[in-house]
Amino acid sequence: MNERVAVYPGTFDPITNGHLSIVNRALKIFDKLIIAILNNPHKAPLFTLQERIDMIREVLKGKPEVQVDTFDGLLVDYVVQMKTNVILRGLRALSDFEYEFQMALMNRKLNRDVQSVFLMTDYKWFYTSSTIIKEAASLNGDINGLVPPIVGRKLKEKFGY
Ligand code: PNS
C-alpha cells in the first residue's frame, strides 16, 4: 500500500502545543508526517534553525512516523521533492483564514497536483501562536501549558529568566 505522507511546513519558532495537537491529529489520517521548517534568512527568528530542529526532535522523539527537515525555496517544489502531494496546515481563528486561503491558492497556481489540507486547531489553542507566546515569555509571563516543558525552559533561557 502506498504510504500517505503530508508535509507540515512552518517557521516553528518555537513549536507549541497547538502545533503538536495538529501533528497528533494528522497522524490519525497520514502514515507519515514531515515537519518542514522554512530556512528563511530574511526572517529573524528567536531560535536558530538547529535549536528549532532539536526542540521538535526532542518533543516528538517517541514518534518515528514524524520526520523533521528544513527547506528553502518554493514549498510546492519541496513537497514534490519529498515524493508527496499534500501540504498540511493548522487553522486557528478567522484571522488565519485569509492568509491561509491566499497561500493555498498561490500554491495551487504553482502546482495543481499539490493539495492543501487544513485541520482546525483544538479550541484550547485557538488564541495561541508562537509569536504571542514569545511575547508573553519575554515579559516573564506564565506560558505553562501552551508549549512543551522543554520549549518553556528554552524560552526562559533565551529571555534570561
Ligand atoms: O508558520 P508560518 O510562518 O506561517 O509558515 C509559513 C510558510 C513557511 C508555510 C510559508 O512562508 C512558505 O511556504 N514559504 C515558502 C515559500 C513559498 O513557497 N512561497 C509561495 C507560496 S505563498
Short mmCIF file of N, CA and C and ligand atoms in Angstrom, two decimals:
data_model
loop_
_atom_site.label_atom_id
_atom_site.label_comp_id
_atom_site.label_asym_id
_atom_site.label_seq_id
_atom_site.Cartn_x
_atom_site.Cartn_y
_atom_site.Cartn_z
N MET A 1 0.84 -1.21 0.00
CA MET A 1 0.00 0.00 0.00
C MET A 1 0.87 1.25 0.00
N ASN A 2 0.43 2.25 -0.74
CA ASN A 2 1.19 3.50 -0.76
C ASN A 2 1.04 4.22 0.58
N GLU A 3 2.16 4.72 1.07
CA GLU A 3 2.13 5.49 2.32
C GLU A 3 1.49 6.85 2.07
N ARG A 4 0.65 7.29 2.99
CA ARG A 4 0.11 8.65 2.87
C ARG A 4 1.02 9.57 3.67
N VAL A 5 1.67 10.47 2.92
CA VAL A 5 2.67 11.36 3.55
C VAL A 5 2.23 12.81 3.39
N ALA A 6 2.29 13.57 4.48
CA ALA A 6 1.98 15.00 4.39
C ALA A 6 3.17 15.81 4.86
N VAL A 7 3.34 16.96 4.22
CA VAL A 7 4.37 17.91 4.65
C VAL A 7 3.69 18.98 5.49
N TYR A 8 4.18 19.18 6.70
CA TYR A 8 3.63 20.19 7.61
C TYR A 8 4.68 21.31 7.70
N PRO A 9 4.52 22.37 6.88
CA PRO A 9 5.55 23.42 6.84
C PRO A 9 5.27 24.54 7.84
N GLY A 10 6.30 25.25 8.20
CA GLY A 10 6.11 26.41 9.07
C GLY A 10 7.43 26.95 9.54
N THR A 11 7.32 27.97 10.41
CA THR A 11 8.52 28.58 10.98
C THR A 11 8.89 27.90 12.30
N PHE A 12 7.88 27.47 13.02
CA PHE A 12 8.06 26.72 14.28
C PHE A 12 9.08 27.42 15.20
N ASP A 13 8.84 28.70 15.47
CA ASP A 13 9.79 29.49 16.27
C ASP A 13 9.13 29.95 17.57
N PRO A 14 8.93 29.07 18.54
CA PRO A 14 9.23 27.64 18.58
C PRO A 14 7.96 26.81 18.36
N ILE A 15 8.12 25.49 18.41
CA ILE A 15 6.96 24.59 18.32
C ILE A 15 6.11 24.79 19.59
N THR A 16 4.78 24.76 19.40
CA THR A 16 3.86 24.99 20.53
C THR A 16 2.95 23.77 20.69
N ASN A 17 2.17 23.77 21.77
CA ASN A 17 1.21 22.68 21.94
C ASN A 17 0.14 22.70 20.85
N GLY A 18 -0.09 23.87 20.28
CA GLY A 18 -1.04 23.96 19.16
C GLY A 18 -0.52 23.17 17.96
N HIS A 19 0.78 23.35 17.65
CA HIS A 19 1.39 22.58 16.56
C HIS A 19 1.31 21.08 16.87
N LEU A 20 1.62 20.74 18.12
CA LEU A 20 1.64 19.31 18.49
C LEU A 20 0.27 18.68 18.36
N SER A 21 -0.75 19.45 18.68
CA SER A 21 -2.11 18.94 18.56
C SER A 21 -2.42 18.63 17.08
N ILE A 22 -1.96 19.51 16.19
CA ILE A 22 -2.17 19.28 14.75
C ILE A 22 -1.39 18.03 14.32
N VAL A 23 -0.15 17.89 14.81
CA VAL A 23 0.68 16.72 14.46
C VAL A 23 -0.03 15.44 14.90
N ASN A 24 -0.47 15.42 16.14
CA ASN A 24 -1.08 14.19 16.68
C ASN A 24 -2.36 13.83 15.95
N ARG A 25 -3.13 14.83 15.59
CA ARG A 25 -4.38 14.55 14.88
C ARG A 25 -4.10 14.15 13.44
N ALA A 26 -3.07 14.76 12.83
CA ALA A 26 -2.74 14.42 11.43
C ALA A 26 -2.28 12.97 11.34
N LEU A 27 -1.65 12.48 12.41
CA LEU A 27 -1.16 11.10 12.38
C LEU A 27 -2.30 10.08 12.37
N LYS A 28 -3.51 10.54 12.63
CA LYS A 28 -4.67 9.65 12.51
C LYS A 28 -5.14 9.57 11.05
N ILE A 29 -4.63 10.47 10.23
CA ILE A 29 -5.03 10.50 8.81
C ILE A 29 -3.88 10.04 7.92
N PHE A 30 -2.66 10.49 8.28
CA PHE A 30 -1.49 10.21 7.43
C PHE A 30 -0.58 9.18 8.10
N ASP A 31 0.13 8.41 7.27
CA ASP A 31 1.06 7.42 7.81
C ASP A 31 2.36 8.08 8.26
N LYS A 32 2.71 9.13 7.56
CA LYS A 32 3.98 9.79 7.85
C LYS A 32 3.82 11.29 7.71
N LEU A 33 4.50 12.02 8.58
CA LEU A 33 4.44 13.47 8.55
C LEU A 33 5.87 14.02 8.47
N ILE A 34 6.06 14.98 7.57
CA ILE A 34 7.36 15.63 7.51
C ILE A 34 7.18 17.06 8.00
N ILE A 35 7.73 17.36 9.15
CA ILE A 35 7.69 18.74 9.66
C ILE A 35 8.81 19.48 8.96
N ALA A 36 8.44 20.47 8.15
CA ALA A 36 9.43 21.15 7.30
C ALA A 36 9.58 22.60 7.77
N ILE A 37 10.74 22.89 8.35
CA ILE A 37 10.98 24.24 8.87
C ILE A 37 11.57 25.09 7.76
N LEU A 38 10.92 26.24 7.54
CA LEU A 38 11.43 27.14 6.49
C LEU A 38 12.74 27.77 6.94
N ASN A 39 13.75 27.64 6.11
CA ASN A 39 15.04 28.26 6.37
C ASN A 39 15.03 29.61 5.66
N ASN A 40 14.59 30.63 6.38
CA ASN A 40 14.41 31.94 5.76
C ASN A 40 15.38 32.96 6.38
N PRO A 41 16.47 33.27 5.65
CA PRO A 41 17.46 34.19 6.22
C PRO A 41 16.92 35.61 6.41
N HIS A 42 15.78 35.93 5.75
CA HIS A 42 15.25 37.30 5.88
C HIS A 42 14.46 37.49 7.18
N LYS A 43 13.93 36.39 7.70
CA LYS A 43 13.22 36.49 8.98
C LYS A 43 14.27 36.40 10.08
N ALA A 44 14.02 37.09 11.18
CA ALA A 44 14.97 36.99 12.29
C ALA A 44 14.30 36.19 13.40
N PRO A 45 14.45 34.87 13.37
CA PRO A 45 13.78 34.07 14.38
C PRO A 45 14.45 34.19 15.74
N LEU A 46 13.71 33.88 16.78
CA LEU A 46 14.30 33.88 18.13
C LEU A 46 15.25 32.69 18.26
N PHE A 47 14.81 31.52 17.76
CA PHE A 47 15.63 30.32 17.86
C PHE A 47 16.31 30.04 16.52
N THR A 48 17.55 29.58 16.58
CA THR A 48 18.24 29.21 15.34
C THR A 48 17.54 28.00 14.74
N LEU A 49 17.86 27.75 13.49
CA LEU A 49 17.27 26.60 12.79
C LEU A 49 17.58 25.32 13.57
N GLN A 50 18.84 25.20 13.99
CA GLN A 50 19.26 23.99 14.71
C GLN A 50 18.52 23.85 16.04
N GLU A 51 18.33 24.97 16.73
CA GLU A 51 17.61 24.91 18.01
C GLU A 51 16.17 24.46 17.79
N ARG A 52 15.57 24.96 16.71
CA ARG A 52 14.17 24.57 16.42
C ARG A 52 14.09 23.10 16.05
N ILE A 53 15.05 22.62 15.26
CA ILE A 53 15.07 21.20 14.90
C ILE A 53 15.22 20.36 16.17
N ASP A 54 16.18 20.74 17.01
CA ASP A 54 16.45 19.95 18.22
C ASP A 54 15.22 19.89 19.13
N MET A 55 14.55 21.03 19.29
CA MET A 55 13.37 21.04 20.17
C MET A 55 12.27 20.14 19.62
N ILE A 56 12.05 20.20 18.31
CA ILE A 56 10.98 19.38 17.70
C ILE A 56 11.34 17.91 17.83
N ARG A 57 12.61 17.58 17.55
CA ARG A 57 13.05 16.17 17.65
C ARG A 57 12.87 15.66 19.07
N GLU A 58 13.23 16.49 20.04
CA GLU A 58 13.13 16.08 21.44
C GLU A 58 11.65 15.84 21.82
N VAL A 59 10.81 16.76 21.43
CA VAL A 59 9.40 16.68 21.81
C VAL A 59 8.71 15.49 21.12
N LEU A 60 9.15 15.16 19.91
CA LEU A 60 8.48 14.10 19.14
C LEU A 60 9.33 12.83 19.05
N LYS A 61 10.23 12.66 20.02
CA LYS A 61 11.18 11.55 19.87
C LYS A 61 10.52 10.17 19.91
N GLY A 62 9.33 10.07 20.49
CA GLY A 62 8.66 8.76 20.54
C GLY A 62 7.85 8.45 19.30
N LYS A 63 7.97 9.31 18.28
CA LYS A 63 7.12 9.14 17.09
C LYS A 63 7.97 8.98 15.83
N PRO A 64 8.32 7.75 15.49
CA PRO A 64 9.18 7.54 14.32
C PRO A 64 8.49 7.90 13.01
N GLU A 65 7.18 8.05 13.04
CA GLU A 65 6.46 8.40 11.80
C GLU A 65 6.53 9.90 11.51
N VAL A 66 7.20 10.64 12.41
CA VAL A 66 7.38 12.08 12.16
C VAL A 66 8.85 12.36 11.87
N GLN A 67 9.08 13.01 10.74
CA GLN A 67 10.45 13.36 10.34
C GLN A 67 10.57 14.88 10.42
N VAL A 68 11.73 15.36 10.82
CA VAL A 68 11.94 16.82 10.88
C VAL A 68 12.97 17.19 9.82
N ASP A 69 12.65 18.22 9.05
CA ASP A 69 13.54 18.61 7.97
C ASP A 69 13.47 20.13 7.80
N THR A 70 14.35 20.67 6.98
CA THR A 70 14.28 22.10 6.67
C THR A 70 14.16 22.25 5.16
N PHE A 71 13.65 23.41 4.75
CA PHE A 71 13.58 23.63 3.31
C PHE A 71 13.78 25.11 3.03
N ASP A 72 14.19 25.41 1.79
CA ASP A 72 14.13 26.79 1.32
C ASP A 72 13.59 26.75 -0.10
N GLY A 73 13.32 27.91 -0.65
CA GLY A 73 12.71 27.93 -1.98
C GLY A 73 11.21 27.68 -1.86
N LEU A 74 10.63 27.27 -2.98
CA LEU A 74 9.17 27.10 -3.02
C LEU A 74 8.73 25.85 -2.27
N LEU A 75 7.69 26.02 -1.49
CA LEU A 75 7.16 24.89 -0.73
C LEU A 75 6.67 23.76 -1.66
N VAL A 76 5.97 24.14 -2.73
CA VAL A 76 5.45 23.09 -3.62
C VAL A 76 6.59 22.25 -4.23
N ASP A 77 7.72 22.89 -4.50
CA ASP A 77 8.86 22.14 -5.06
C ASP A 77 9.40 21.17 -4.02
N TYR A 78 9.44 21.63 -2.78
CA TYR A 78 9.93 20.76 -1.70
C TYR A 78 8.98 19.56 -1.54
N VAL A 79 7.68 19.82 -1.62
CA VAL A 79 6.68 18.75 -1.45
C VAL A 79 6.88 17.68 -2.53
N VAL A 80 7.09 18.11 -3.75
CA VAL A 80 7.32 17.17 -4.86
C VAL A 80 8.63 16.40 -4.62
N GLN A 81 9.64 17.13 -4.18
CA GLN A 81 10.93 16.51 -3.88
C GLN A 81 10.79 15.41 -2.82
N MET A 82 9.86 15.60 -1.91
CA MET A 82 9.63 14.60 -0.86
C MET A 82 8.68 13.50 -1.33
N LYS A 83 8.37 13.50 -2.62
CA LYS A 83 7.55 12.47 -3.26
C LYS A 83 6.15 12.35 -2.66
N THR A 84 5.56 13.51 -2.36
CA THR A 84 4.17 13.51 -1.91
C THR A 84 3.43 14.67 -2.59
N ASN A 85 2.17 14.86 -2.23
CA ASN A 85 1.41 15.96 -2.84
C ASN A 85 0.50 16.64 -1.84
N VAL A 86 0.81 16.50 -0.55
CA VAL A 86 -0.07 17.08 0.48
C VAL A 86 0.69 18.07 1.37
N ILE A 87 0.09 19.26 1.49
CA ILE A 87 0.58 20.26 2.45
C ILE A 87 -0.43 20.29 3.58
N LEU A 88 0.03 20.15 4.79
CA LEU A 88 -0.86 20.21 5.95
C LEU A 88 -0.66 21.54 6.66
N ARG A 89 -1.76 22.21 7.00
CA ARG A 89 -1.67 23.43 7.79
C ARG A 89 -2.76 23.41 8.85
N GLY A 90 -2.46 24.04 9.97
CA GLY A 90 -3.47 24.18 11.02
C GLY A 90 -4.20 25.49 10.84
N LEU A 91 -5.47 25.50 11.20
CA LEU A 91 -6.25 26.75 11.12
C LEU A 91 -6.73 27.11 12.51
N ARG A 92 -6.46 28.35 12.90
CA ARG A 92 -6.97 28.81 14.21
C ARG A 92 -8.12 29.78 13.95
N ALA A 93 -8.00 30.93 14.54
CA ALA A 93 -9.07 31.91 14.44
C ALA A 93 -9.30 32.34 12.99
N LEU A 94 -10.39 33.07 12.80
CA LEU A 94 -10.73 33.58 11.46
C LEU A 94 -9.57 34.35 10.85
N SER A 95 -8.79 35.00 11.72
CA SER A 95 -7.69 35.82 11.23
C SER A 95 -6.68 35.01 10.41
N ASP A 96 -6.58 33.71 10.65
CA ASP A 96 -5.68 32.88 9.86
C ASP A 96 -6.20 32.67 8.45
N PHE A 97 -7.52 32.77 8.32
CA PHE A 97 -8.15 32.25 7.12
C PHE A 97 -7.66 32.94 5.85
N GLU A 98 -7.59 34.27 5.87
CA GLU A 98 -7.26 35.00 4.64
C GLU A 98 -5.84 34.64 4.16
N TYR A 99 -4.91 34.62 5.09
CA TYR A 99 -3.52 34.30 4.78
C TYR A 99 -3.42 32.87 4.25
N GLU A 100 -4.09 31.95 4.92
CA GLU A 100 -4.01 30.54 4.51
C GLU A 100 -4.67 30.33 3.15
N PHE A 101 -5.77 31.02 2.92
CA PHE A 101 -6.50 30.90 1.66
C PHE A 101 -5.62 31.39 0.51
N GLN A 102 -4.99 32.54 0.76
CA GLN A 102 -4.10 33.15 -0.22
C GLN A 102 -2.93 32.21 -0.54
N MET A 103 -2.35 31.65 0.52
CA MET A 103 -1.20 30.77 0.34
C MET A 103 -1.60 29.48 -0.39
N ALA A 104 -2.76 28.93 0.00
CA ALA A 104 -3.21 27.69 -0.63
C ALA A 104 -3.48 27.92 -2.12
N LEU A 105 -4.08 29.07 -2.44
CA LEU A 105 -4.39 29.35 -3.85
C LEU A 105 -3.11 29.60 -4.65
N MET A 106 -2.17 30.28 -4.04
CA MET A 106 -0.90 30.51 -4.74
C MET A 106 -0.17 29.18 -4.96
N ASN A 107 -0.16 28.35 -3.92
CA ASN A 107 0.49 27.04 -4.08
C ASN A 107 -0.20 26.22 -5.15
N ARG A 108 -1.51 26.36 -5.23
CA ARG A 108 -2.27 25.60 -6.24
C ARG A 108 -1.95 26.11 -7.64
N LYS A 109 -1.76 27.45 -7.71
CA LYS A 109 -1.41 28.02 -9.02
C LYS A 109 -0.01 27.52 -9.44
N LEU A 110 0.86 27.41 -8.46
CA LEU A 110 2.24 26.99 -8.76
C LEU A 110 2.33 25.51 -9.12
N ASN A 111 1.46 24.71 -8.51
CA ASN A 111 1.47 23.28 -8.82
C ASN A 111 0.10 22.68 -8.51
N ARG A 112 -0.65 22.36 -9.55
CA ARG A 112 -2.03 21.90 -9.37
C ARG A 112 -2.11 20.48 -8.80
N ASP A 113 -1.00 19.77 -8.77
CA ASP A 113 -1.03 18.41 -8.21
C ASP A 113 -0.91 18.41 -6.69
N VAL A 114 -0.48 19.53 -6.15
CA VAL A 114 -0.28 19.58 -4.70
C VAL A 114 -1.54 20.10 -4.02
N GLN A 115 -2.01 19.36 -3.03
CA GLN A 115 -3.24 19.71 -2.33
C GLN A 115 -2.94 20.23 -0.93
N SER A 116 -3.65 21.31 -0.55
CA SER A 116 -3.50 21.82 0.83
C SER A 116 -4.63 21.25 1.67
N VAL A 117 -4.27 20.72 2.82
CA VAL A 117 -5.26 20.13 3.73
C VAL A 117 -5.17 20.89 5.05
N PHE A 118 -6.34 21.26 5.60
CA PHE A 118 -6.35 22.05 6.83
C PHE A 118 -7.01 21.29 7.96
N LEU A 119 -6.40 21.36 9.13
CA LEU A 119 -7.03 20.82 10.32
C LEU A 119 -7.33 22.00 11.25
N MET A 120 -8.55 22.03 11.76
CA MET A 120 -8.92 23.09 12.72
C MET A 120 -8.21 22.83 14.03
N THR A 121 -7.67 23.86 14.58
CA THR A 121 -6.99 23.69 15.86
C THR A 121 -8.01 23.39 16.95
N ASP A 122 -7.56 22.73 17.98
CA ASP A 122 -8.42 22.47 19.13
C ASP A 122 -8.77 23.82 19.77
N TYR A 123 -9.95 23.94 20.38
CA TYR A 123 -10.34 25.23 20.98
C TYR A 123 -9.33 25.70 22.03
N LYS A 124 -8.59 24.75 22.63
CA LYS A 124 -7.63 25.12 23.68
C LYS A 124 -6.49 25.98 23.14
N TRP A 125 -6.23 25.83 21.83
CA TRP A 125 -5.08 26.55 21.25
C TRP A 125 -5.54 27.64 20.29
N PHE A 126 -6.82 27.93 20.35
CA PHE A 126 -7.44 28.85 19.40
C PHE A 126 -6.74 30.23 19.39
N TYR A 127 -6.34 30.67 20.55
CA TYR A 127 -5.83 32.04 20.66
C TYR A 127 -4.30 32.10 20.74
N THR A 128 -3.64 30.93 20.68
CA THR A 128 -2.18 30.98 20.88
C THR A 128 -1.43 30.92 19.54
N SER A 129 -0.24 31.47 19.56
CA SER A 129 0.64 31.38 18.40
C SER A 129 2.06 31.48 18.95
N SER A 130 3.04 31.05 18.16
CA SER A 130 4.43 31.16 18.61
C SER A 130 4.74 32.62 18.97
N THR A 131 4.22 33.54 18.15
CA THR A 131 4.54 34.96 18.33
C THR A 131 4.03 35.49 19.67
N ILE A 132 2.76 35.17 19.96
CA ILE A 132 2.17 35.73 21.19
C ILE A 132 2.76 35.05 22.43
N ILE A 133 3.11 33.77 22.27
CA ILE A 133 3.74 33.05 23.39
C ILE A 133 5.13 33.64 23.66
N LYS A 134 5.86 33.96 22.58
CA LYS A 134 7.19 34.55 22.75
C LYS A 134 7.07 35.90 23.47
N GLU A 135 6.05 36.66 23.09
CA GLU A 135 5.89 37.98 23.71
C GLU A 135 5.63 37.83 25.21
N ALA A 136 4.71 36.93 25.54
CA ALA A 136 4.41 36.72 26.97
C ALA A 136 5.67 36.24 27.70
N ALA A 137 6.40 35.30 27.08
CA ALA A 137 7.59 34.75 27.74
C ALA A 137 8.66 35.83 27.91
N SER A 138 8.76 36.73 26.95
CA SER A 138 9.79 37.77 27.03
C SER A 138 9.53 38.71 28.21
N LEU A 139 8.25 38.75 28.64
CA LEU A 139 7.89 39.63 29.76
C LEU A 139 7.70 38.81 31.05
N ASN A 140 8.26 37.60 31.03
CA ASN A 140 8.20 36.67 32.17
C ASN A 140 6.76 36.26 32.50
N GLY A 141 5.92 36.24 31.49
CA GLY A 141 4.53 35.77 31.70
C GLY A 141 4.49 34.26 31.81
N ASP A 142 3.43 33.75 32.40
CA ASP A 142 3.29 32.31 32.61
C ASP A 142 2.76 31.65 31.33
N ILE A 143 3.62 30.88 30.69
CA ILE A 143 3.21 30.22 29.44
C ILE A 143 3.06 28.71 29.65
N ASN A 144 2.96 28.34 30.90
CA ASN A 144 2.79 26.94 31.24
C ASN A 144 1.57 26.35 30.54
N GLY A 145 1.73 25.18 29.95
CA GLY A 145 0.59 24.53 29.30
C GLY A 145 0.40 24.93 27.84
N LEU A 146 1.14 25.95 27.40
CA LEU A 146 1.00 26.39 26.00
C LEU A 146 2.10 25.82 25.11
N VAL A 147 3.20 25.46 25.73
CA VAL A 147 4.33 24.86 24.98
C VAL A 147 4.81 23.62 25.75
N PRO A 148 5.48 22.68 25.08
CA PRO A 148 6.05 21.55 25.80
C PRO A 148 7.06 22.06 26.84
N PRO A 149 7.23 21.33 27.97
CA PRO A 149 8.13 21.80 29.03
C PRO A 149 9.53 22.17 28.54
N ILE A 150 10.09 21.39 27.62
CA ILE A 150 11.45 21.69 27.15
C ILE A 150 11.49 23.04 26.42
N VAL A 151 10.44 23.36 25.70
CA VAL A 151 10.37 24.65 24.99
C VAL A 151 10.20 25.78 26.01
N GLY A 152 9.41 25.53 27.04
CA GLY A 152 9.24 26.52 28.12
C GLY A 152 10.60 26.85 28.74
N ARG A 153 11.39 25.81 28.97
CA ARG A 153 12.72 26.03 29.59
C ARG A 153 13.63 26.83 28.65
N LYS A 154 13.59 26.47 27.36
CA LYS A 154 14.44 27.17 26.37
C LYS A 154 14.04 28.64 26.26
N LEU A 155 12.72 28.90 26.33
CA LEU A 155 12.26 30.29 26.25
C LEU A 155 12.78 31.08 27.45
N LYS A 156 12.68 30.46 28.61
CA LYS A 156 13.18 31.12 29.84
C LYS A 156 14.67 31.44 29.69
N GLU A 157 15.44 30.46 29.17
CA GLU A 157 16.89 30.66 28.98
C GLU A 157 17.14 31.85 28.05
N LYS A 158 16.37 31.87 26.92
CA LYS A 158 16.58 32.93 25.92
C LYS A 158 16.35 34.30 26.52
N PHE A 159 15.30 34.38 27.36
CA PHE A 159 14.94 35.69 27.88
C PHE A 159 15.59 35.98 29.24
N GLY A 160 16.45 35.04 29.68
CA GLY A 160 17.25 35.29 30.89
C GLY A 160 16.47 35.22 32.18
N TYR A 161 15.39 34.41 32.21
CA TYR A 161 14.65 34.27 33.49
C TYR A 161 15.04 32.99 34.18
O1 PNS B 1 4.44 29.12 10.21
P1 PNS B 1 4.39 30.11 9.10
O2 PNS B 1 5.45 31.15 9.29
O3 PNS B 1 3.02 30.71 8.91
O4 PNS B 1 4.75 29.30 7.75
C1 PNS B 1 4.75 29.92 6.50
C2 PNS B 1 5.30 29.01 5.39
C3 PNS B 1 6.69 28.52 5.76
C4 PNS B 1 4.39 27.81 5.22
C5 PNS B 1 5.34 29.84 4.07
O5 PNS B 1 6.03 31.03 4.32
C6 PNS B 1 6.00 29.12 2.90
O6 PNS B 1 5.51 28.14 2.43
N1 PNS B 1 7.17 29.64 2.44
C7 PNS B 1 7.92 29.04 1.36
C8 PNS B 1 7.94 29.94 0.12
C9 PNS B 1 6.79 29.66 -0.82
O7 PNS B 1 6.61 28.56 -1.28
N2 PNS B 1 6.01 30.73 -1.11
C10 PNS B 1 4.95 30.67 -2.11
C11 PNS B 1 3.62 30.23 -1.58
S1 PNS B 1 2.78 31.53 -0.82
#
